[in-house]
Short mmCIF file of C-alpha atoms and ligand atoms in Angstrom, two decimals:
data_model
loop_
_atom_site.label_atom_id
_atom_site.label_comp_id
_atom_site.label_asym_id
_atom_site.label_seq_id
_atom_site.Cartn_x
_atom_site.Cartn_y
_atom_site.Cartn_z
CA UNK A 1 4.91 -9.54 5.66
CA UNK A 2 4.20 -12.51 3.45
CA UNK A 3 1.48 -15.15 3.95
CA UNK A 4 1.41 -17.88 1.33
CA UNK A 5 1.77 -15.96 -1.96
CA UNK A 6 0.60 -12.53 -0.81
CA UNK A 7 2.19 -9.45 0.75
CA UNK A 8 0.57 -7.65 3.67
CA UNK A 9 1.41 -4.38 5.41
CA UNK A 10 0.76 -3.25 9.01
CA UNK A 11 -2.68 -1.70 9.27
CA UNK A 12 -4.12 -1.56 12.81
CA UNK A 13 -1.87 -1.77 15.84
CA UNK A 14 -2.64 -3.97 18.86
CA UNK A 15 -3.05 -0.88 21.03
CA UNK A 16 -5.79 0.54 18.81
CA UNK A 17 -7.60 -2.80 18.76
CA UNK A 18 -7.44 -2.97 22.54
CA UNK A 19 -8.88 0.54 22.89
CA UNK A 20 -11.65 -0.30 20.44
CA UNK A 21 -12.57 -3.51 22.25
CA UNK A 22 -12.68 -1.63 25.54
CA UNK A 23 -14.88 1.06 24.06
CA UNK A 24 -17.31 -1.57 22.77
CA UNK A 25 -17.33 -3.30 26.16
CA UNK A 26 -18.26 -0.02 27.85
CA UNK A 27 -21.04 0.76 25.37
CA UNK A 28 -22.55 -2.70 25.57
CA UNK A 29 -22.26 -2.99 29.36
CA UNK A 30 -23.96 0.41 29.73
CA UNK A 31 -26.79 -0.55 27.39
CA UNK A 32 -27.44 -3.97 28.95
CA UNK A 33 -27.46 -2.70 32.53
CA UNK A 34 -28.00 -5.70 34.84
CA UNK A 35 -29.15 -8.12 32.17
CA UNK A 36 -26.95 -11.20 31.98
CA UNK A 37 -26.27 -11.46 28.25
CA UNK A 38 -25.23 -14.42 26.18
CA UNK A 39 -22.34 -13.43 23.95
CA UNK A 40 -22.25 -15.55 20.83
CA UNK A 41 -18.97 -15.59 18.95
CA UNK A 42 -18.90 -16.59 15.29
CA UNK A 43 -16.02 -19.00 14.80
CA UNK A 44 -13.31 -19.15 13.67
CA UNK A 45 -12.45 -15.51 13.18
CA UNK A 46 -13.97 -14.07 16.36
CA UNK A 47 -12.13 -16.16 18.94
CA UNK A 48 -9.56 -13.49 19.80
CA UNK A 49 -12.09 -10.67 19.87
CA UNK A 50 -14.49 -12.68 22.06
CA UNK A 51 -11.68 -13.62 24.42
CA UNK A 52 -10.47 -10.05 24.92
CA UNK A 53 -14.03 -8.74 25.01
CA UNK A 54 -15.33 -11.00 27.77
CA UNK A 55 -12.15 -10.59 29.81
CA UNK A 56 -12.85 -6.85 29.84
CA UNK A 57 -16.60 -7.21 30.36
CA UNK A 58 -17.24 -5.88 33.87
CA UNK A 59 -20.35 -7.87 34.75
CA UNK A 60 -21.52 -11.51 34.68
CA UNK A 61 -22.15 -12.92 31.23
CA UNK A 62 -22.35 -16.19 29.32
CA UNK A 63 -20.23 -17.06 26.31
CA UNK A 64 -20.89 -19.52 23.53
CA UNK A 65 -19.95 -20.02 19.89
CA UNK A 66 -21.39 -21.05 16.60
CA UNK A 67 -19.20 -21.94 13.68
CA UNK A 68 -19.90 -20.67 10.20
CA UNK A 69 -17.66 -20.52 7.18
CA UNK A 70 -18.06 -18.40 4.07
CA UNK A 71 -14.65 -17.30 2.93
CA UNK A 72 -12.39 -18.97 0.44
CA UNK A 73 -8.96 -17.41 0.09
CA UNK A 74 -9.58 -13.67 -0.10
CA UNK A 75 -13.16 -13.80 -1.50
CA UNK A 76 -16.53 -14.08 0.18
CA UNK A 77 -18.57 -16.97 -1.22
CA UNK A 78 -22.34 -17.42 -1.36
CA UNK A 79 -22.20 -20.78 0.24
CA UNK A 80 -22.22 -20.39 4.00
CA UNK A 81 -21.81 -23.58 5.89
CA UNK A 82 -23.14 -24.08 9.38
CA UNK A 83 -20.46 -26.24 10.94
CA UNK A 84 -21.50 -26.03 14.60
CA UNK A 85 -24.95 -24.64 15.44
CA UNK A 86 -26.50 -23.49 18.69
CA UNK A 87 -26.19 -25.98 21.50
CA UNK A 88 -28.26 -24.29 24.20
CA UNK A 89 -31.75 -22.89 24.68
CA UNK A 90 -31.74 -19.12 24.38
CA UNK A 91 -35.43 -18.46 24.94
CA UNK A 92 -36.00 -15.09 26.58
CA UNK A 93 -32.29 -14.23 26.65
CA UNK A 94 -30.53 -11.12 25.46
CA UNK A 95 -28.07 -12.29 22.84
CA UNK A 96 -25.17 -10.24 21.54
CA UNK A 97 -23.45 -11.59 18.44
CA UNK A 98 -19.71 -10.90 18.50
CA UNK A 99 -18.34 -10.86 14.98
CA UNK A 100 -14.74 -10.24 14.05
CA UNK A 101 -15.68 -8.67 10.74
CA UNK A 102 -18.71 -7.89 8.63
CA UNK A 103 -18.04 -7.70 4.92
CA UNK A 104 -20.88 -8.50 2.49
CA UNK A 105 -23.22 -9.40 5.35
CA UNK A 106 -23.94 -12.90 4.06
CA UNK A 107 -22.71 -14.47 7.27
CA UNK A 108 -24.87 -12.06 9.23
CA UNK A 109 -27.93 -13.06 7.17
CA UNK A 110 -27.25 -16.65 8.13
CA UNK A 111 -26.95 -15.64 11.79
CA UNK A 112 -30.38 -13.99 11.58
CA UNK A 113 -31.80 -17.12 9.99
CA UNK A 114 -30.40 -19.22 12.83
CA UNK A 115 -31.90 -16.97 15.50
CA UNK A 116 -35.29 -16.46 13.89
CA UNK A 117 -36.92 -19.32 15.74
CA UNK A 118 -34.99 -19.09 18.98
CA UNK A 119 -37.45 -16.75 20.72
CA UNK A 120 -34.67 -14.62 22.16
CA UNK A 121 -35.63 -11.45 24.02
CA UNK A 122 -33.31 -9.35 21.95
CA UNK A 123 -30.64 -9.96 19.31
CA UNK A 124 -27.89 -7.41 19.02
CA UNK A 125 -25.02 -7.36 16.57
CA UNK A 126 -21.53 -6.22 17.49
CA UNK A 127 -18.66 -6.35 15.06
CA UNK A 128 -15.06 -5.36 15.64
CA UNK A 129 -14.35 -4.56 11.98
CA UNK A 130 -16.84 -3.42 9.38
CA UNK A 131 -16.45 -2.79 5.65
CA UNK A 132 -19.31 -0.34 4.94
CA UNK A 133 -18.70 -0.25 1.18
CA UNK A 134 -18.97 -4.02 0.90
CA UNK A 135 -22.05 -4.40 3.11
CA UNK A 136 -25.09 -5.40 1.02
CA UNK A 137 -27.73 -6.11 3.71
CA UNK A 138 -30.14 -4.07 5.81
CA UNK A 139 -29.64 -5.71 9.18
CA UNK A 140 -28.87 -3.17 11.83
CA UNK A 141 -25.35 -3.22 13.25
CA UNK A 142 -25.75 -2.13 16.87
CA UNK A 143 -22.08 -1.84 17.75
CA UNK A 144 -19.25 -1.24 15.30
CA UNK A 145 -15.59 -1.14 16.31
CA UNK A 146 -13.60 0.16 13.36
CA UNK A 147 -14.84 0.92 9.85
CA UNK A 148 -12.29 -0.14 7.26
CA UNK A 149 -12.04 0.07 3.46
CA UNK A 150 -12.99 -2.90 1.30
CA UNK A 151 -9.57 -4.50 1.38
CA UNK A 152 -8.63 -7.89 2.68
CA UNK A 153 -7.13 -7.97 6.18
CA UNK A 154 -5.54 -10.61 8.39
CA UNK A 155 -4.57 -10.91 12.04
CA UNK A 156 -6.37 -10.80 15.39
CA UNK A 157 -8.35 -13.92 14.52
CA UNK A 158 -8.71 -13.28 10.79
CA UNK A 159 -6.89 -15.52 8.37
CA UNK A 160 -5.78 -15.83 4.80
CA UNK A 161 -6.11 -19.51 3.90
CA UNK A 162 -5.37 -20.60 7.43
CA UNK A 163 -2.50 -18.25 8.22
CA UNK A 164 -2.45 -15.03 10.23
CA UNK A 165 -5.08 -15.72 12.90
CA UNK A 166 -2.47 -15.69 15.65
CA UNK A 167 -1.16 -12.19 14.93
CA UNK A 168 -1.95 -9.66 17.68
CA UNK A 169 -2.26 -6.80 15.19
CA UNK A 170 -4.03 -6.43 11.85
CA UNK A 171 -2.38 -6.35 8.42
CA UNK A 172 -3.86 -5.27 5.10
CA UNK A 173 -3.31 -6.89 1.73
CA UNK A 174 -0.96 -4.89 -0.42
CA UNK A 175 -2.57 -4.00 -3.73
CA UNK A 176 0.79 -3.84 -5.47
CA UNK A 177 2.89 -6.94 -5.18
CA UNK A 178 6.71 -6.91 -5.37
CA UNK A 179 7.61 -3.94 -7.53
CA UNK A 180 11.14 -2.88 -8.22
CA UNK A 181 11.25 0.90 -8.41
CA UNK A 182 14.47 2.66 -9.21
CA UNK A 183 15.53 6.25 -9.30
CA UNK A 184 18.28 6.52 -11.88
CA UNK A 185 20.87 9.24 -11.69
CA UNK A 186 23.91 10.15 -13.65
CA UNK A 187 25.75 13.27 -14.72
CA UNK A 188 25.33 14.41 -18.32
CA UNK A 189 27.24 12.00 -20.52
CA UNK A 190 27.14 9.10 -18.05
CA UNK A 191 25.04 6.94 -20.36
CA UNK A 192 21.91 7.02 -18.27
CA UNK A 193 19.53 6.86 -21.25
CA UNK A 194 21.33 3.88 -22.76
CA UNK A 195 21.35 1.98 -19.48
CA UNK A 196 17.71 2.78 -18.76
CA UNK A 197 16.81 1.13 -22.08
CA UNK A 198 18.65 -2.06 -21.14
CA UNK A 199 17.29 -2.24 -17.61
CA UNK A 200 13.77 -1.65 -18.86
CA UNK A 201 14.06 -4.66 -21.16
CA UNK A 202 15.91 -6.91 -18.75
CA UNK A 203 13.62 -6.35 -15.74
CA UNK A 204 10.44 -5.51 -17.61
CA UNK A 205 10.23 -2.08 -15.99
CA UNK A 206 8.52 1.05 -17.24
CA UNK A 207 10.91 3.93 -17.86
CA UNK A 208 9.42 7.23 -16.72
CA UNK A 209 11.50 10.12 -17.94
CA UNK A 210 10.10 13.31 -16.47
CA UNK A 211 11.16 15.28 -19.54
CA UNK A 212 9.23 12.91 -21.81
CA UNK A 213 6.21 12.99 -19.51
CA UNK A 214 6.17 16.78 -19.62
CA UNK A 215 6.53 16.91 -23.39
CA UNK A 216 3.79 14.29 -23.81
CA UNK A 217 1.32 16.15 -21.57
CA UNK A 218 1.99 19.50 -23.16
CA UNK A 219 1.87 18.16 -26.71
CA UNK A 220 -1.40 16.34 -26.05
CA UNK A 221 -2.81 19.31 -24.15
CA UNK A 222 -3.87 17.24 -21.16
CA UNK A 223 -5.29 19.18 -18.22
CA UNK A 224 -2.03 18.70 -16.33
CA UNK A 225 0.01 19.62 -19.40
CA UNK A 226 -1.90 22.88 -19.81
CA UNK A 227 -1.48 23.63 -16.14
CA UNK A 228 2.28 22.99 -16.33
CA UNK A 229 2.53 25.14 -19.44
CA UNK A 230 0.76 28.04 -17.76
CA UNK A 231 3.59 28.20 -15.21
CA UNK A 232 6.30 27.73 -17.81
CA UNK A 233 4.83 30.51 -19.97
CA UNK A 234 5.10 32.86 -17.02
CA UNK A 235 8.70 31.75 -16.56
CA UNK A 236 7.85 30.10 -13.24
CA UNK A 237 8.80 26.69 -11.94
CA UNK A 238 6.10 24.05 -12.30
CA UNK A 239 4.92 23.21 -8.75
CA UNK A 240 6.00 19.78 -7.52
CA UNK A 241 2.40 18.70 -7.10
CA UNK A 242 1.72 19.13 -10.82
CA UNK A 243 4.74 17.00 -11.69
CA UNK A 244 3.77 14.39 -9.12
CA UNK A 245 0.23 14.29 -10.53
CA UNK A 246 1.67 13.63 -13.99
CA UNK A 247 3.90 10.87 -12.65
CA UNK A 248 0.95 9.43 -10.78
CA UNK A 249 -1.00 9.27 -14.04
CA UNK A 250 1.93 7.44 -15.68
CA UNK A 251 2.17 5.00 -12.78
CA UNK A 252 -1.59 4.33 -12.94
CA UNK A 253 -1.48 3.79 -16.69
CA UNK A 254 1.00 1.00 -15.99
CA UNK A 255 -0.64 -0.45 -12.90
CA UNK A 256 0.46 -4.00 -13.68
CA UNK A 257 4.10 -3.14 -14.30
CA UNK A 258 6.94 -4.95 -12.52
CA UNK A 259 8.18 -1.55 -11.47
CA UNK A 260 9.44 1.80 -12.68
CA UNK A 261 12.64 3.58 -13.51
CA UNK A 262 12.33 7.24 -12.57
CA UNK A 263 14.61 9.42 -14.58
CA UNK A 264 14.90 13.16 -14.09
CA UNK A 265 12.90 13.09 -10.89
CA UNK A 266 13.22 13.73 -7.99
CA UNK A 267 15.54 16.72 -8.05
CA UNK A 268 14.90 18.12 -4.57
CA UNK A 269 14.29 16.84 -1.09
CA UNK A 270 10.64 17.88 -1.28
CA UNK A 271 10.23 15.96 -4.54
CA UNK A 272 11.91 12.88 -3.09
CA UNK A 273 9.47 12.99 -0.18
CA UNK A 274 6.54 13.45 -2.55
CA UNK A 275 7.71 10.46 -4.58
CA UNK A 276 7.94 8.34 -1.42
CA UNK A 277 4.40 9.35 -0.59
CA UNK A 278 3.16 8.50 -4.07
CA UNK A 279 4.82 5.08 -3.88
CA UNK A 280 3.36 4.51 -0.43
CA UNK A 281 -0.13 5.24 -1.74
CA UNK A 282 0.48 2.52 -4.31
CA UNK A 283 1.48 0.13 -1.51
CA UNK A 284 4.97 0.25 -2.93
CA UNK A 285 8.29 2.02 -2.41
CA UNK A 286 11.45 3.23 -4.09
CA UNK A 287 13.89 0.34 -3.72
CA UNK A 288 17.05 2.05 -4.84
CA UNK A 289 18.57 5.26 -6.07
CA UNK A 290 21.32 4.28 -8.46
CA UNK A 291 23.84 6.87 -9.52
CA UNK A 292 26.22 6.25 -12.39
CA UNK A 293 29.60 7.60 -11.38
CA UNK A 294 31.97 8.87 -14.01
CA UNK A 295 35.08 10.97 -13.54
CA UNK A 296 34.63 14.60 -14.61
CA UNK A 297 37.46 14.52 -17.15
CA UNK A 298 36.00 11.42 -18.80
CA UNK A 299 32.60 13.11 -19.00
CA UNK A 300 34.07 16.25 -20.54
CA UNK A 301 35.86 14.19 -23.20
CA UNK A 302 32.75 12.11 -23.93
CA UNK A 303 30.53 15.17 -24.29
CA UNK A 304 32.99 17.06 -26.45
CA UNK A 305 33.18 13.96 -28.65
CA UNK A 306 29.38 13.80 -28.80
CA UNK A 307 29.23 17.54 -29.58
CA UNK A 308 31.24 16.99 -32.76
CA UNK A 309 28.41 14.90 -34.23
CA UNK A 310 25.24 15.76 -32.26
CA UNK A 311 25.24 19.44 -33.13
CA UNK A 312 23.95 20.18 -29.60
CA UNK A 313 25.33 23.59 -28.68
CA UNK A 314 25.61 22.66 -25.00
CA UNK A 315 27.84 19.72 -25.93
CA UNK A 316 30.33 21.85 -27.81
CA UNK A 317 31.62 24.27 -25.18
CA UNK A 318 33.90 22.91 -22.50
CA UNK A 319 32.94 25.58 -19.96
CA UNK A 320 29.24 24.89 -20.41
CA UNK A 321 29.92 21.18 -20.02
CA UNK A 322 31.86 21.69 -16.81
CA UNK A 323 29.12 23.91 -15.46
CA UNK A 324 26.48 21.28 -16.17
CA UNK A 325 28.53 18.67 -14.36
CA UNK A 326 29.09 20.93 -11.34
CA UNK A 327 25.40 21.75 -11.32
CA UNK A 328 24.55 18.04 -11.36
CA UNK A 329 26.71 17.28 -8.32
CA UNK A 330 25.35 20.26 -6.44
CA UNK A 331 21.78 19.04 -6.98
CA UNK A 332 22.30 15.34 -6.45
CA UNK A 333 24.31 15.71 -3.25
CA UNK A 334 21.06 16.40 -1.38
CA UNK A 335 19.38 13.36 -2.94
CA UNK A 336 22.36 11.17 -2.26
CA UNK A 337 21.94 12.09 1.42
CA UNK A 338 18.20 11.54 1.28
CA UNK A 339 18.46 8.03 -0.12
CA UNK A 340 21.59 7.14 1.88
CA UNK A 341 19.61 7.86 5.03
CA UNK A 342 17.16 5.16 3.90
CA UNK A 343 20.02 2.82 2.92
CA UNK A 344 18.95 3.02 -0.68
CA UNK A 345 21.83 4.81 -2.34
CA UNK A 346 23.99 2.82 -4.76
CA UNK A 347 26.88 4.35 -6.66
CA UNK A 348 27.85 2.39 -9.76
CA UNK A 349 31.04 2.86 -11.74
CA UNK A 350 29.95 4.26 -15.10
CA UNK A 351 33.25 3.87 -16.91
CA UNK A 352 33.59 0.87 -19.21
CA UNK A 353 31.70 -0.77 -22.04
CA UNK A 354 27.91 -0.56 -22.15
CA UNK A 355 27.70 -4.28 -21.31
CA UNK A 356 30.06 -3.96 -18.36
CA UNK A 357 28.02 -1.13 -16.91
CA UNK A 358 24.73 -2.98 -17.44
CA UNK A 359 26.34 -5.92 -15.63
CA UNK A 360 27.24 -3.71 -12.64
CA UNK A 361 23.75 -2.22 -12.51
CA UNK A 362 22.16 -5.68 -12.71
CA UNK A 363 24.23 -6.84 -9.77
CA UNK A 364 22.80 -4.03 -7.63
CA UNK A 365 19.23 -4.70 -8.76
CA UNK A 366 19.47 -8.48 -8.33
CA UNK A 367 20.58 -7.97 -4.74
CA UNK A 368 17.76 -5.62 -3.75
P1 LIG B 1 -19.46 -11.67 4.99
O1 LIG B 1 -20.28 -12.91 5.12
O2 LIG B 1 -19.15 -11.32 3.55
O3 LIG B 1 -19.97 -10.48 5.78
O4 LIG B 1 -18.05 -12.02 5.56
C1 LIG B 1 -17.87 -12.32 6.87
C2 LIG B 1 -16.83 -13.39 7.04
O5 LIG B 1 -15.92 -13.42 5.98
C3 LIG B 1 -16.04 -13.08 8.27
O6 LIG B 1 -16.58 -13.71 9.38
C4 LIG B 1 -14.67 -13.59 7.92
O7 LIG B 1 -14.58 -14.94 8.25
C5 LIG B 1 -14.58 -13.44 6.44
N1 LIG B 1 -13.92 -12.17 6.04
C6 LIG B 1 -14.49 -11.07 5.53
N2 LIG B 1 -13.58 -10.12 5.25
C7 LIG B 1 -12.40 -10.63 5.61
C8 LIG B 1 -11.06 -10.11 5.58
O8 LIG B 1 -10.75 -8.98 5.17
N3 LIG B 1 -10.09 -10.95 6.05
C9 LIG B 1 -10.35 -12.20 6.51
N4 LIG B 1 -11.58 -12.71 6.54
C10 LIG B 1 -12.60 -11.94 6.11
MG1 LIG B 2 -16.20 -14.61 10.98
#
């Protein structure tokens, strides 16, 4: 979901908010017994919380609001403005502050300042959302709904520059904005490497070739490289998690990239799932699996041609070539199904000039 210039993802469902509000109502009603409390909502953000809260409150109560403002865009500012103060005498009353969210605690400090001279019987603080890692004050929080990480949220009264207050559920700011992530496939000889180079330039993507990543980690004796090597030395397959951890490191190294081209990974269903999970952790996703499609006979001819000059033994023998192609289709069939199920599979005709093929690939990417 987009608000102004930023992307948000679903974070807390309406049902969970409702259950939390009800739990807070029960706790507070139990603690206050037959006292008639004054609930004080902090506008604007708390209007929805206060409304649902007092509707569920089982006993008589009073409701009022004060209006403070401290946020600009997605950042808390030092300057808290008191826009509407207290309008009634609260001497001797039990006051419960109903806050939508407590972040740095600056607003709460202002609330305490406001109530210092009001001679209330008791001042209790209840907040629906609380960011413990951002909280810098010592004021006691008597009732906390849901603890959340220090990330910007909107919905259920909370806004981003005016938008989002009306949403019945809560959304969290995506840390990664609009990436284009591709998984590139192609049988040996399809021209995958060449096309990856062009796409990388054209779309400003980072090309992650699993083979290169492995060689880099092993050559530089990184912890993950040594771990991978220990399996390879025993003639065992490197566990998916090790490969994923290496890819994760590559992705993190390029945190501000427009996106990635994954090449040589995933190879299995389990790996495809692991890659989805990795992307999800980055607030991103694989947008497309693009497979270059080239007729077997064309591939065989191309590779035999290449074998004449490359000196690669596996490019010289027609049987080996055919085996590699068969092997490729056997392996990718599963992945084709995996990505088709997510509507992300794109087959692209890989026969033609380099420019023609780049053109076809670009058409797919531009339409994502
Ligand atoms: P604090 O003063 O830093 O504790 O921030 C409290 C106020 O900042 C809240 O009442 C909100 O108006 C606003 N705020 C804090 N975090 C968020 C958020 O994640 N989304 C929207 N508003 C927020
Ligand atoms: Mg507020």
